PDB file of C-alpha atoms in Angstrom:
ATOM      1  CA  MET A   1     -19.087  51.326   5.796  1.00 45.00           C
ATOM      2  CA  PHE A   2     -21.694  49.628   3.612  1.00 42.00           C
ATOM      3  CA  GLU A   3     -19.253  48.039   0.792  1.00 48.00           C
ATOM      4  CA  ALA A   4     -17.035  46.738   3.304  1.00 48.00           C
ATOM      5  CA  ARG A   5     -19.892  44.628   4.596  1.00 49.00           C
ATOM      6  CA  TYR A   6     -20.008  43.022   1.021  1.00 47.00           C
ATOM      7  CA  VAL A   7     -16.184  43.491  -0.019  1.00 45.00           C
ATOM      8  CA  THR A   8     -16.251  40.390   3.590  1.00 45.00           C
ATOM      9  CA  LEU A   9     -19.642  38.464   2.305  1.00 44.00           C
ATOM     10  CA  PHE A  10     -17.371  38.209  -1.686  1.00 43.00           C
ATOM     11  CA  PHE A  11     -14.619  36.907   0.448  1.00 43.00           C
ATOM     12  CA  PHE A  12     -16.545  34.631   2.573  1.00 40.00           C
ATOM     13  CA  LEU A  13     -18.048  33.001  -0.317  1.00 41.00           C
ATOM     14  CA  MET A  14     -14.565  32.843  -2.630  1.00 42.00           C
ATOM     15  CA  PHE A  15     -13.530  31.026   0.414  1.00 40.00           C
ATOM     16  CA  LEU A  16     -16.626  28.601   0.570  1.00 39.00           C
ATOM     17  CA  SER A  17     -16.161  27.851  -3.961  1.00 41.00           C
ATOM     18  CA  GLY A  18     -12.941  27.562  -3.010  1.00 40.00           C
ATOM     19  CA  ASN A  19     -13.524  24.470  -0.340  1.00 40.00           C
ATOM     20  CA  ALA A  20     -16.357  22.512  -2.315  1.00 41.00           C
ATOM     21  CA  PHE A  21     -13.842  21.953  -4.276  1.00 47.00           C
ATOM     22  CA  CYS A  22     -11.918  20.033  -2.051  1.00 66.00           C
ATOM     23  CA  GLN A  23     -12.420  16.733  -0.323  1.00 83.00           C
ATOM     24  CA  ASP A  24     -11.537  17.601   3.451  1.00 94.00           C
ATOM     25  CA  PHE A  25      -8.222  15.310   4.995  1.00 97.00           C
ATOM     26  CA  THR A  26     -10.892  13.553   6.721  1.00 98.00           C
ATOM     27  CA  PRO A  27     -11.671   9.097   6.443  1.00 98.00           C
ATOM     28  CA  TYR A  28     -13.368   8.574   3.899  1.00 98.00           C
ATOM     29  CA  GLU A  29     -15.045   4.638   2.529  1.00 98.00           C
ATOM     30  CA  GLU A  30     -13.675   4.400  -2.008  1.00 97.00           C
ATOM     31  CA  GLN A  31     -16.161   3.393  -3.431  1.00 96.00           C
ATOM     32  CA  ILE A  32     -15.223   0.368  -6.355  1.00 95.00           C
ATOM     33  CA  PRO A  33     -17.991   1.321  -8.936  1.00 91.00           C
ATOM     34  CA  ASN A  34     -20.415  -0.664  -9.496  1.00 89.00           C
ATOM     35  CA  SER A  35     -19.195  -2.968  -7.550  1.00 94.00           C
ATOM     36  CA  GLU A  36     -20.817  -3.381  -3.226  1.00 96.00           C
ATOM     37  CA  GLN A  37     -17.122  -3.596  -2.218  1.00 98.00           C
ATOM     38  CA  SER A  38     -15.368  -0.265  -0.915  1.00 98.00           C
ATOM     39  CA  ILE A  39     -12.122   0.653   0.413  1.00 98.00           C
ATOM     40  CA  GLN A  40     -11.812   2.239   3.832  1.00 98.00           C
ATOM     41  CA  MET A  41      -8.732   5.239   3.280  1.00 98.00           C
ATOM     42  CA  VAL A  42      -7.971   6.971   6.583  1.00 98.00           C
ATOM     43  CA  PRO A  43      -5.507   9.762   7.000  1.00 98.00           C
ATOM     44  CA  ILE A  44      -2.196  10.670   7.807  1.00 98.00           C
ATOM     45  CA  GLU A  45      -0.669  13.924   8.665  1.00 98.00           C
ATOM     46  CA  GLY A  46       2.675  13.867   6.932  1.00 98.00           C
ATOM     47  CA  GLY A  47       5.266  14.710   9.602  1.00 98.00           C
ATOM     48  CA  THR A  48       9.253  13.963  10.072  1.00 98.00           C
ATOM     49  CA  PHE A  49      10.362  11.012  11.903  1.00 98.00           C
ATOM     50  CA  LEU A  50      13.703   9.495  12.791  1.00 98.00           C
ATOM     51  CA  MET A  51      13.170   5.599  10.155  1.00 98.00           C
ATOM     52  CA  GLY A  52      14.741   2.020  10.304  1.00 98.00           C
ATOM     53  CA  SER A  53      15.909   0.945  14.349  1.00 98.00           C
ATOM     54  CA  PRO A  54      18.979   1.313  16.832  1.00 97.00           C
ATOM     55  CA  LYS A  55      22.034  -0.816  17.162  1.00 95.00           C
ATOM     56  CA  GLY A  56      20.593  -1.998  20.823  1.00 95.00           C
ATOM     57  CA  GLU A  57      17.339  -2.972  18.725  1.00 97.00           C
ATOM     58  CA  GLU A  58      15.778  -6.559  19.934  1.00 95.00           C
ATOM     59  CA  GLY A  59      15.976  -8.492  16.080  1.00 96.00           C
ATOM     60  CA  ARG A  60      18.037  -5.644  14.565  1.00 97.00           C
ATOM     61  CA  ASP A  61      19.302  -7.035  11.098  1.00 97.00           C
ATOM     62  CA  PRO A  62      21.933  -4.497   9.809  1.00 97.00           C
ATOM     63  CA  ASP A  63      19.917  -3.841   6.374  1.00 98.00           C
ATOM     64  CA  GLU A  64      17.831  -1.386   9.656  1.00 98.00           C
ATOM     65  CA  GLY A  65      20.305   1.177   9.480  1.00 97.00           C
ATOM     66  CA  PRO A  66      21.638   3.487  10.609  1.00 98.00           C
ATOM     67  CA  GLN A  67      18.860   5.965  11.539  1.00 98.00           C
ATOM     68  CA  LYS A  68      17.653   9.057   9.294  1.00 98.00           C
ATOM     69  CA  LYS A  69      16.058  11.879   9.025  1.00 98.00           C
ATOM     70  CA  VAL A  70      12.644  11.236   6.680  1.00 98.00           C
ATOM     71  CA  LYS A  71       9.747  13.486   5.901  1.00 98.00           C
ATOM     72  CA  VAL A  72       6.634  12.078   4.152  1.00 98.00           C
ATOM     73  CA  ASP A  73       3.831  14.333   2.385  1.00 98.00           C
ATOM     74  CA  SER A  74       0.584  13.790   4.580  1.00 98.00           C
ATOM     75  CA  PHE A  75      -2.065  10.441   2.725  1.00 98.00           C
ATOM     76  CA  TRP A  76      -4.868   8.657   3.055  1.00 98.00           C
ATOM     77  CA  MET A  77      -4.274   4.714   3.956  1.00 98.00           C
ATOM     78  CA  GLY A  78      -5.880   1.768   3.341  1.00 98.00           C
ATOM     79  CA  LYS A  79      -7.167   1.085   7.349  1.00 98.00           C
ATOM     80  CA  TYR A  80      -7.328  -2.710   6.512  1.00 98.00           C
ATOM     81  CA  GLU A  81      -5.574  -4.467   4.392  1.00 98.00           C
ATOM     82  CA  ILE A  82      -6.605  -5.445   0.119  1.00 98.00           C
ATOM     83  CA  THR A  83      -9.121  -7.979   0.382  1.00 98.00           C
ATOM     84  CA  TRP A  84     -10.107 -10.883  -2.367  1.00 98.00           C
ATOM     85  CA  GLN A  85     -13.171  -9.996  -2.790  1.00 97.00           C
ATOM     86  CA  GLN A  86     -12.261  -6.365  -4.054  1.00 98.00           C
ATOM     87  CA  TYR A  87      -8.432  -8.169  -5.607  1.00 97.00           C
ATOM     88  CA  ASP A  88     -11.385 -10.043  -7.705  1.00 96.00           C
ATOM     89  CA  LEU A  89     -12.863  -7.329  -9.163  1.00 96.00           C
ATOM     90  CA  PHE A  90      -9.932  -6.230 -11.131  1.00 95.00           C
ATOM     91  CA  VAL A  91      -8.536 -10.279 -11.144  1.00 94.00           C
ATOM     92  CA  LYS A  92     -12.359 -10.882 -13.843  1.00 91.00           C
ATOM     93  CA  GLU A  93     -12.643  -6.934 -15.035  1.00 87.00           C
ATOM     94  CA  LYS A  94     -13.037  -6.317 -19.063  1.00 80.00           C
ATOM     95  CA  ILE A  95     -11.262  -4.183 -20.481  1.00 71.00           C
ATOM     96  CA  GLN A  96     -14.996  -3.182 -22.068  1.00 70.00           C
ATOM     97  CA  ASN A  97     -15.926  -2.706 -18.800  1.00 76.00           C
ATOM     98  CA  VAL A  98     -13.190  -0.313 -17.524  1.00 76.00           C
ATOM     99  CA  ARG A  99     -14.221   1.472 -20.083  1.00 73.00           C
ATOM    100  CA  ASN A 100     -17.275   2.298 -19.215  1.00 73.00           C
ATOM    101  CA  LYS A 101     -16.098   3.098 -15.252  1.00 68.00           C
ATOM    102  CA  VAL A 102     -13.852   6.039 -16.817  1.00 71.00           C
ATOM    103  CA  SER A 103     -15.969   7.515 -19.240  1.00 65.00           C
ATOM    104  CA  SER A 104     -17.507   7.769 -15.702  1.00 70.00           C
ATOM    105  CA  ALA A 105     -15.630   8.735 -13.484  1.00 74.00           C
ATOM    106  CA  GLU A 106     -15.344  11.556 -11.301  1.00 75.00           C
ATOM    107  CA  GLY A 107     -12.064  12.439  -9.690  1.00 81.00           C
ATOM    108  CA  GLU A 108      -9.002  14.340  -9.636  1.00 83.00           C
ATOM    109  CA  VAL A 109      -7.753  12.391 -12.188  1.00 83.00           C
ATOM    110  CA  GLU A 110      -8.149  11.002 -16.100  1.00 81.00           C
ATOM    111  CA  ILE A 111      -6.344   7.713 -17.130  1.00 82.00           C
ATOM    112  CA  GLU A 112      -6.740   5.972 -20.600  1.00 78.00           C
ATOM    113  CA  ALA A 113      -8.773   3.219 -20.662  1.00 76.00           C
ATOM    114  CA  ASP A 114      -6.717   1.140 -23.037  1.00 78.00           C
ATOM    115  CA  ALA A 115      -3.257   2.458 -20.234  1.00 81.00           C
ATOM    116  CA  VAL A 116      -5.137  -0.264 -17.967  1.00 84.00           C
ATOM    117  CA  SER A 117      -3.534  -3.763 -17.523  1.00 87.00           C
ATOM    118  CA  LEU A 118      -5.487  -7.102 -16.505  1.00 89.00           C
ATOM    119  CA  PRO A 119      -4.753  -9.821 -15.099  1.00 91.00           C
ATOM    120  CA  THR A 120      -3.801 -13.553 -16.736  1.00 90.00           C
ATOM    121  CA  PRO A 121      -6.792 -15.839 -14.763  1.00 88.00           C
ATOM    122  CA  PRO A 122      -4.290 -17.388 -11.569  1.00 90.00           C
ATOM    123  CA  TYR A 123      -3.844 -21.409 -12.088  1.00 85.00           C
ATOM    124  CA  ILE A 124      -4.944 -22.104  -9.285  1.00 88.00           C
ATOM    125  CA  ASP A 125      -6.979 -21.186  -5.945  1.00 92.00           C
ATOM    126  CA  MET A 126      -4.938 -18.688  -4.963  1.00 95.00           C
ATOM    127  CA  SER A 127      -5.422 -18.653  -1.691  1.00 96.00           C
ATOM    128  CA  PHE A 128      -4.584 -21.846  -1.112  1.00 94.00           C
ATOM    129  CA  GLY A 129      -7.990 -22.496   1.052  1.00 95.00           C
ATOM    130  CA  MET A 130      -6.960 -20.723   3.917  1.00 97.00           C
ATOM    131  CA  GLY A 131     -10.312 -18.233   3.058  1.00 97.00           C
ATOM    132  CA  ARG A 132     -11.237 -15.931   0.505  1.00 96.00           C
ATOM    133  CA  GLU A 133     -14.578 -13.571   2.496  1.00 97.00           C
ATOM    134  CA  GLY A 134     -12.930 -11.241   4.278  1.00 98.00           C
ATOM    135  CA  PHE A 135      -9.275 -12.011   3.994  1.00 98.00           C
ATOM    136  CA  PRO A 136      -6.129 -10.775   2.013  1.00 98.00           C
ATOM    137  CA  ALA A 137      -5.432 -11.271  -0.958  1.00 98.00           C
ATOM    138  CA  ILE A 138      -1.589 -12.675  -1.282  1.00 98.00           C
ATOM    139  CA  ASN A 139       0.428 -14.027  -4.496  1.00 97.00           C
ATOM    140  CA  MET A 140       0.457 -11.119  -6.773  1.00 97.00           C
ATOM    141  CA  THR A 141       3.149 -10.184  -8.544  1.00 97.00           C
ATOM    142  CA  ASN A 142       4.456  -6.157  -7.292  1.00 97.00           C
ATOM    143  CA  TYR A 143       3.944  -4.781 -10.162  1.00 96.00           C
ATOM    144  CA  ALA A 144       0.331  -6.955 -10.061  1.00 97.00           C
ATOM    145  CA  ALA A 145      -0.056  -5.010  -7.232  1.00 98.00           C
ATOM    146  CA  ILE A 146       1.155  -0.918  -8.638  1.00 96.00           C
ATOM    147  CA  MET A 147      -1.512  -2.637 -11.448  1.00 96.00           C
ATOM    148  CA  TYR A 148      -4.451  -3.157  -8.957  1.00 97.00           C
ATOM    149  CA  ALA A 149      -3.869   1.099  -8.356  1.00 97.00           C
ATOM    150  CA  LYS A 150      -4.116   2.150 -11.690  1.00 95.00           C
ATOM    151  CA  TRP A 151      -7.349   0.334 -12.175  1.00 95.00           C
ATOM    152  CA  LEU A 152      -8.709   1.500  -8.617  1.00 95.00           C
ATOM    153  CA  THR A 153      -6.928   4.818 -10.078  1.00 94.00           C
ATOM    154  CA  ALA A 154      -8.834   4.494 -13.542  1.00 91.00           C
ATOM    155  CA  GLN A 155     -12.373   4.151 -12.476  1.00 91.00           C
ATOM    156  CA  THR A 156     -12.788   6.205  -9.074  1.00 94.00           C
ATOM    157  CA  GLY A 157     -10.589   8.834 -10.674  1.00 93.00           C
ATOM    158  CA  ASN A 158      -8.913   8.755  -7.483  1.00 95.00           C
ATOM    159  CA  PHE A 159      -5.413   8.351  -7.589  1.00 96.00           C
ATOM    160  CA  TYR A 160      -4.089   5.395  -6.012  1.00 97.00           C
ATOM    161  CA  ARG A 161      -0.523   3.679  -5.690  1.00 98.00           C
ATOM    162  CA  LEU A 162       1.462   1.520  -3.235  1.00 98.00           C
ATOM    163  CA  PRO A 163       3.599   3.548   0.630  1.00 98.00           C
ATOM    164  CA  THR A 164       6.724   3.664  -0.218  1.00 98.00           C
ATOM    165  CA  GLU A 165       8.495   2.484   2.076  1.00 98.00           C
ATOM    166  CA  ALA A 166       8.763   5.082   4.219  1.00 98.00           C
ATOM    167  CA  GLU A 167       5.106   5.690   3.937  1.00 98.00           C
ATOM    168  CA  TRP A 168       4.838   2.565   4.379  1.00 98.00           C
ATOM    169  CA  GLU A 169       6.931   3.010   7.673  1.00 98.00           C
ATOM    170  CA  TYR A 170       5.479   6.358   9.245  1.00 98.00           C
ATOM    171  CA  ALA A 171       1.888   5.152   9.070  1.00 98.00           C
ATOM    172  CA  CYS A 172       3.257   1.847  10.900  1.00 98.00           C
ATOM    173  CA  ARG A 173       5.107   3.669  14.035  1.00 98.00           C
ATOM    174  CA  ALA A 174       1.907   5.785  13.875  1.00 98.00           C
ATOM    175  CA  GLY A 175       4.094   8.345  16.194  1.00 98.00           C
ATOM    176  CA  ASN A 176       5.373   6.025  18.199  1.00 97.00           C
ATOM    177  CA  ASN A 177       9.394   5.419  18.919  1.00 96.00           C
ATOM    178  CA  THR A 178       9.402   2.170  19.976  1.00 98.00           C
ATOM    179  CA  ALA A 179       9.787  -1.344  18.182  1.00 98.00           C
ATOM    180  CA  TYR A 180       6.475  -2.147  17.650  1.00 98.00           C
ATOM    181  CA  SER A 181       3.525   0.777  17.281  1.00 97.00           C
ATOM    182  CA  PHE A 182       2.444  -0.195  20.373  1.00 96.00           C
ATOM    183  CA  GLY A 183       6.120  -0.141  22.422  1.00 97.00           C
ATOM    184  CA  ASP A 184       9.045  -2.433  22.677  1.00 96.00           C
ATOM    185  CA  ASN A 185       7.872  -5.681  24.227  1.00 92.00           C
ATOM    186  CA  PRO A 186       7.068  -8.522  22.372  1.00 93.00           C
ATOM    187  CA  GLU A 187       4.844 -10.535  24.727  1.00 93.00           C
ATOM    188  CA  ALA A 188       2.310  -8.317  24.024  1.00 95.00           C
ATOM    189  CA  ILE A 189       2.326  -9.136  20.635  1.00 97.00           C
ATOM    190  CA  GLY A 190      -0.775 -11.182  20.140  1.00 97.00           C
ATOM    191  CA  THR A 191      -3.138  -8.310  21.172  1.00 97.00           C
ATOM    192  CA  TYR A 192      -2.271  -6.201  17.258  1.00 98.00           C
ATOM    193  CA  ALA A 193      -0.651  -8.976  14.980  1.00 98.00           C
ATOM    194  CA  TRP A 194      -0.917 -12.502  13.242  1.00 98.00           C
ATOM    195  CA  HIS A 195       2.403 -14.327  13.753  1.00 98.00           C
ATOM    196  CA  LYS A 196       3.919 -17.928  13.538  1.00 98.00           C
ATOM    197  CA  GLY A 197       2.918 -18.179  17.548  1.00 97.00           C
ATOM    198  CA  ASN A 198      -0.594 -17.861  17.135  1.00 98.00           C
ATOM    199  CA  SER A 199      -1.546 -18.350  13.521  1.00 98.00           C
ATOM    200  CA  GLU A 200      -1.889 -22.051  12.955  1.00 97.00           C
ATOM    201  CA  ARG A 201       0.052 -21.905   9.687  1.00 97.00           C
ATOM    202  CA  LYS A 202      -2.316 -19.142   7.927  1.00 98.00           C
ATOM    203  CA  TYR A 203      -3.401 -15.927   7.158  1.00 98.00           C
ATOM    204  CA  HIS A 204      -6.434 -14.205   8.777  1.00 98.00           C
ATOM    205  CA  GLN A 205      -9.902 -12.469   8.516  1.00 98.00           C
ATOM    206  CA  ILE A 206      -8.735  -8.096   8.263  1.00 98.00           C
ATOM    207  CA  GLY A 207      -9.490  -6.253  11.431  1.00 98.00           C
ATOM    208  CA  SER A 208      -9.443  -8.970  14.023  1.00 98.00           C
ATOM    209  CA  LYS A 209      -6.739  -7.395  15.605  1.00 98.00           C
ATOM    210  CA  GLU A 210      -6.822  -3.699  17.641  1.00 98.00           C
ATOM    211  CA  PRO A 211      -5.448  -1.903  15.095  1.00 98.00           C
ATOM    212  CA  ASN A 212      -2.296   0.087  15.672  1.00 98.00           C
ATOM    213  CA  GLY A 213      -2.578   4.235  17.049  1.00 98.00           C
ATOM    214  CA  TRP A 214      -3.346   6.263  14.017  1.00 98.00           C
ATOM    215  CA  GLY A 215      -6.295   3.573  13.088  1.00 98.00           C
ATOM    216  CA  LEU A 216      -4.727   1.189  10.577  1.00 98.00           C
ATOM    217  CA  TYR A 217      -5.159  -2.401  11.511  1.00 98.00           C
ATOM    218  CA  ASP A 218      -2.566  -5.796  10.619  1.00 98.00           C
ATOM    219  CA  MET A 219      -0.126  -3.263   9.689  1.00 98.00           C
ATOM    220  CA  GLN A 220       1.879  -5.461  11.235  1.00 98.00           C
ATOM    221  CA  GLY A 221       1.220  -9.792  10.296  1.00 98.00           C
ATOM    222  CA  ASN A 222      -1.076 -11.561   8.810  1.00 98.00           C
ATOM    223  CA  VAL A 223       0.354 -11.002   5.504  1.00 98.00           C
ATOM    224  CA  ALA A 224       3.365  -8.896   4.481  1.00 98.00           C
ATOM    225  CA  GLU A 225       2.698  -5.804   2.484  1.00 98.00           C
ATOM    226  CA  TRP A 226       4.264  -4.942  -1.168  1.00 98.00           C
ATOM    227  CA  THR A 227       5.859  -1.494  -1.014  1.00 98.00           C
ATOM    228  CA  MET A 228       7.122   1.171  -3.720  1.00 97.00           C
ATOM    229  CA  ASP A 229      10.394   0.507  -4.192  1.00 98.00           C
ATOM    230  CA  GLN A 230      13.167  -1.435  -5.002  1.00 98.00           C
ATOM    231  CA  TYR A 231      15.225  -3.440  -2.596  1.00 98.00           C
ATOM    232  CA  LYS A 232      18.233  -2.498  -1.394  1.00 98.00           C
ATOM    233  CA  GLU A 233      20.105  -3.224   1.553  1.00 98.00           C
ATOM    234  CA  ASP A 234      22.210  -0.460   1.796  1.00 98.00           C
ATOM    235  CA  TYR A 235      18.815   2.318   2.269  1.00 98.00           C
ATOM    236  CA  PHE A 236      20.025   4.822   4.691  1.00 98.00           C
ATOM    237  CA  GLU A 237      23.665   4.782   3.482  1.00 98.00           C
ATOM    238  CA  LEU A 238      21.509   5.825  -0.238  1.00 98.00           C
ATOM    239  CA  LEU A 239      19.150   8.489   1.719  1.00 98.00           C
ATOM    240  CA  GLU A 240      19.561  12.503   0.779  1.00 97.00           C
ATOM    241  CA  GLY A 241      19.488  15.016   3.167  1.00 97.00           C
ATOM    242  CA  SER A 242      18.190  15.569   6.510  1.00 96.00           C
ATOM    243  CA  PRO A 243      15.683  15.050   6.566  1.00 98.00           C
ATOM    244  CA  ALA A 244      14.754  12.731   3.185  1.00 98.00           C
ATOM    245  CA  ASP A 245      12.453  14.331   2.066  1.00 98.00           C
ATOM    246  CA  ASN A 246       9.745  11.883   1.094  1.00 98.00           C
ATOM    247  CA  PRO A 247      11.963   9.504  -0.030  1.00 98.00           C
ATOM    248  CA  TRP A 248      11.094   6.088  -3.025  1.00 98.00           C
ATOM    249  CA  PHE A 249      14.034   3.876  -4.588  1.00 98.00           C
ATOM    250  CA  LYS A 250      11.663   3.264  -8.072  1.00 96.00           C
ATOM    251  CA  PRO A 251      12.417  -0.610  -9.517  1.00 96.00           C
ATOM    252  CA  GLU A 252      15.003  -0.727 -11.546  1.00 95.00           C
ATOM    253  CA  THR A 253      15.432  -5.063 -11.421  1.00 96.00           C
ATOM    254  CA  LEU A 254      12.358  -7.622 -11.140  1.00 96.00           C
ATOM    255  CA  TYR A 255      14.202  -8.591  -8.230  1.00 97.00           C
ATOM    256  CA  PRO A 256      14.297  -8.170  -4.963  1.00 98.00           C
ATOM    257  CA  ARG A 257      11.409  -5.407  -4.179  1.00 98.00           C
ATOM    258  CA  SER A 258      10.905  -4.112  -0.583  1.00 98.00           C
ATOM    259  CA  VAL A 259       8.235  -5.890   1.819  1.00 98.00           C
ATOM    260  CA  ARG A 260       7.289  -4.251   5.368  1.00 98.00           C
ATOM    261  CA  GLY A 261       5.126  -5.439   8.072  1.00 98.00           C
ATOM    262  CA  GLY A 262       6.107  -9.093   8.449  1.00 98.00           C
ATOM    263  CA  SER A 263       3.180 -12.417   8.278  1.00 98.00           C
ATOM    264  CA  TRP A 264       1.615 -14.766   9.553  1.00 98.00           C
ATOM    265  CA  LYS A 265       4.675 -17.281   9.354  1.00 97.00           C
ATOM    266  CA  ASP A 266       7.235 -15.172  10.754  1.00 98.00           C
ATOM    267  CA  ASP A 267       8.242 -14.562  14.793  1.00 97.00           C
ATOM    268  CA  PRO A 268       7.707 -11.348  16.369  1.00 97.00           C
ATOM    269  CA  GLU A 269      10.847  -9.527  16.218  1.00 97.00           C
ATOM    270  CA  GLU A 270      10.376 -10.415  12.448  1.00 98.00           C
ATOM    271  CA  LEU A 271       7.264  -7.822  12.719  1.00 98.00           C
ATOM    272  CA  ARG A 272       9.222  -4.607  14.044  1.00 98.00           C
ATOM    273  CA  CYS A 273       7.999  -1.193  11.744  1.00 98.00           C
ATOM    274  CA  ALA A 274      11.747  -1.448  10.414  1.00 98.00           C
ATOM    275  CA  GLU A 275      12.531  -4.704   8.968  1.00 98.00           C
ATOM    276  CA  ARG A 276      12.108  -4.563   5.778  1.00 98.00           C
ATOM    277  CA  GLU A 277      12.602  -8.331   3.605  1.00 98.00           C
ATOM    278  CA  GLY A 278      13.347  -7.708  -0.418  1.00 98.00           C
ATOM    279  CA  SER A 279      11.231 -10.103  -2.883  1.00 98.00           C
ATOM    280  CA  GLU A 280      13.420 -13.008  -4.128  1.00 97.00           C
ATOM    281  CA  ALA A 281      13.233 -15.701  -7.485  1.00 95.00           C
ATOM    282  CA  ARG A 282      12.493 -18.768  -5.681  1.00 95.00           C
ATOM    283  CA  TRP A 283       8.617 -16.854  -4.776  1.00 96.00           C
ATOM    284  CA  LYS A 284       7.754 -18.207  -7.967  1.00 93.00           C
ATOM    285  CA  GLN A 285       9.373 -21.882  -8.294  1.00 91.00           C
ATOM    286  CA  ARG A 286       5.739 -24.219  -9.103  1.00 90.00           C
ATOM    287  CA  ASP A 287       5.413 -20.892 -11.819  1.00 91.00           C
ATOM    288  CA  PRO A 288       4.634 -23.482 -14.568  1.00 85.00           C
ATOM    289  CA  GLN A 289       4.589 -21.390 -17.413  1.00 86.00           C
ATOM    290  CA  LEU A 290       8.243 -19.798 -18.994  1.00 87.00           C
ATOM    291  CA  PRO A 291       8.854 -17.116 -18.925  1.00 89.00           C
ATOM    292  CA  ARG A 292       7.145 -16.498 -14.955  1.00 92.00           C
ATOM    293  CA  SER A 293       3.814 -14.459 -14.974  1.00 93.00           C
ATOM    294  CA  LEU A 294       3.191 -11.316 -14.748  1.00 93.00           C
ATOM    295  CA  TRP A 295       1.068 -11.446 -12.271  1.00 95.00           C
ATOM    296  CA  TRP A 296       1.291 -14.466  -9.744  1.00 95.00           C
ATOM    297  CA  LEU A 297       3.324 -15.419  -7.703  1.00 94.00           C
ATOM    298  CA  THR A 298       2.636 -19.006  -6.166  1.00 93.00           C
ATOM    299  CA  ASP A 299       5.090 -19.559  -3.387  1.00 95.00           C
ATOM    300  CA  ALA A 300       3.785 -16.692  -1.619  1.00 96.00           C
ATOM    301  CA  PRO A 301       0.988 -16.497   0.387  1.00 97.00           C
ATOM    302  CA  HIS A 302       2.387 -14.388   3.324  1.00 98.00           C
ATOM    303  CA  VAL A 303       2.999 -11.477   0.729  1.00 98.00           C
ATOM    304  CA  GLY A 304      -0.151  -9.191   0.299  1.00 98.00           C
ATOM    305  CA  PHE A 305      -0.971  -5.146  -0.130  1.00 98.00           C
ATOM    306  CA  ARG A 306      -2.362  -1.920   0.718  1.00 98.00           C
ATOM    307  CA  LEU A 307      -2.637   0.839  -0.671  1.00 98.00           C
ATOM    308  CA  ILE A 308      -2.501   4.757  -0.197  1.00 98.00           C
ATOM    309  CA  ARG A 309      -3.881   8.072  -2.096  1.00 98.00           C
ATOM    310  CA  PRO A 310      -1.898  11.287  -1.963  1.00 98.00           C
ATOM    311  CA  GLU A 311      -3.821  14.008   0.186  1.00 97.00           C
ATOM    312  CA  ASN A 312      -2.027  16.196  -2.862  1.00 95.00           C
ATOM    313  CA  PRO A 313      -2.106  14.090  -6.262  1.00 92.00           C
ATOM    314  CA  PRO A 314       1.199  14.596  -8.355  1.00 92.00           C
ATOM    315  CA  SER A 315       0.719  16.016 -11.713  1.00 90.00           C
ATOM    316  CA  GLU A 316       0.475  13.522 -14.431  1.00 86.00           C
ATOM    317  CA  GLU A 317       3.842  13.938 -15.346  1.00 88.00           C
ATOM    318  CA  GLU A 318       4.914  12.215 -12.166  1.00 91.00           C
ATOM    319  CA  MET A 319       0.988   9.719 -11.211  1.00 90.00           C
ATOM    320  CA  GLU A 320       3.438   8.396 -14.775  1.00 88.00           C
ATOM    321  CA  LYS A 321       6.566   7.572 -13.078  1.00 90.00           C
ATOM    322  CA  TYR A 322       5.491   5.789 -10.825  1.00 91.00           C
ATOM    323  CA  TRP A 323       3.230   2.738 -13.402  1.00 89.00           C
ATOM    324  CA  ILE A 324       6.034   0.750 -13.674  1.00 87.00           C
ATOM    325  CA  GLU A 325       6.588  -1.199 -16.944  1.00 85.00           C
ATOM    326  CA  ALA A 326       6.928  -4.601 -16.449  1.00 87.00           C
ATOM    327  CA  MET A 327       9.250  -7.095 -16.575  1.00 91.00           C
ATOM    328  CA  GLU A 328       9.954 -10.574 -18.202  1.00 87.00           C
ATOM    329  CA  ASP A 329      10.978 -12.671 -15.577  1.00 89.00           C
ATOM    330  CA  ILE A 330      12.621 -16.470 -16.798  1.00 80.00           C
TER     331      ILE A 330
END
């Protein structure tokens, strides 16, 4: 009896010890080192869902189906879109500062400071006068958004990246199969989203509308959001397995890259959870550089992003796949 009690106590202490090194899968706030900025993260339990839109959905485009079962693993997702204050820390960063912060990061992964690329200064105020304090950052390239995630990873030691298309749509739906996260009636969209009909031709401060059922703000409207995927018109035809397991089409060309969610300049039907959009070269039409900037889109004031963090971080080898190479744009 005496020995049995000690054996029970031993395993209980082992249980506590093991869990001490794991972060609970609950909401948390990631403090950006040496700043007053933090990013609020919401846990999204993984699962299987029906991705895409049914044929009868109003506003449906051919690239939204046929619907397929898709499985995604658990992840945390940014409660809000990344703001200018959070993005400017990256834009104004110096490599020596990155080295200092990387050396003090205490997280699940390590990144060499010299592997972090920093953006060139913008040509003009990229907010175009629409506001900066509490407003979503815009006009960055897909590459720049991915490098922001790498920069944040290096500083915090926690692995961040853009969501895949599948992860983004899963989070947008928040467990529903309707056209919008709140149902099928577009007349209710003004409660949840900034769109062409109520935005007054500009973006608005993050979190100023109601969230979806999982507590995520502005998933529909305000600014459209970058994903990790190459945009493929026949996306659903290319999915393998049923369910398709965590699909991701790694970018191999500069255009088009996939953007989701619609924005302040779009009609309500373009804010549906299944709506898809590919980036275009004309989003850099006014870029004065040759070759054109790796970092800025002078004509995409409707595009921003938010980040996710997988519950189970990938191996170092897997992680490297997400840090895609820059591609020249001439």
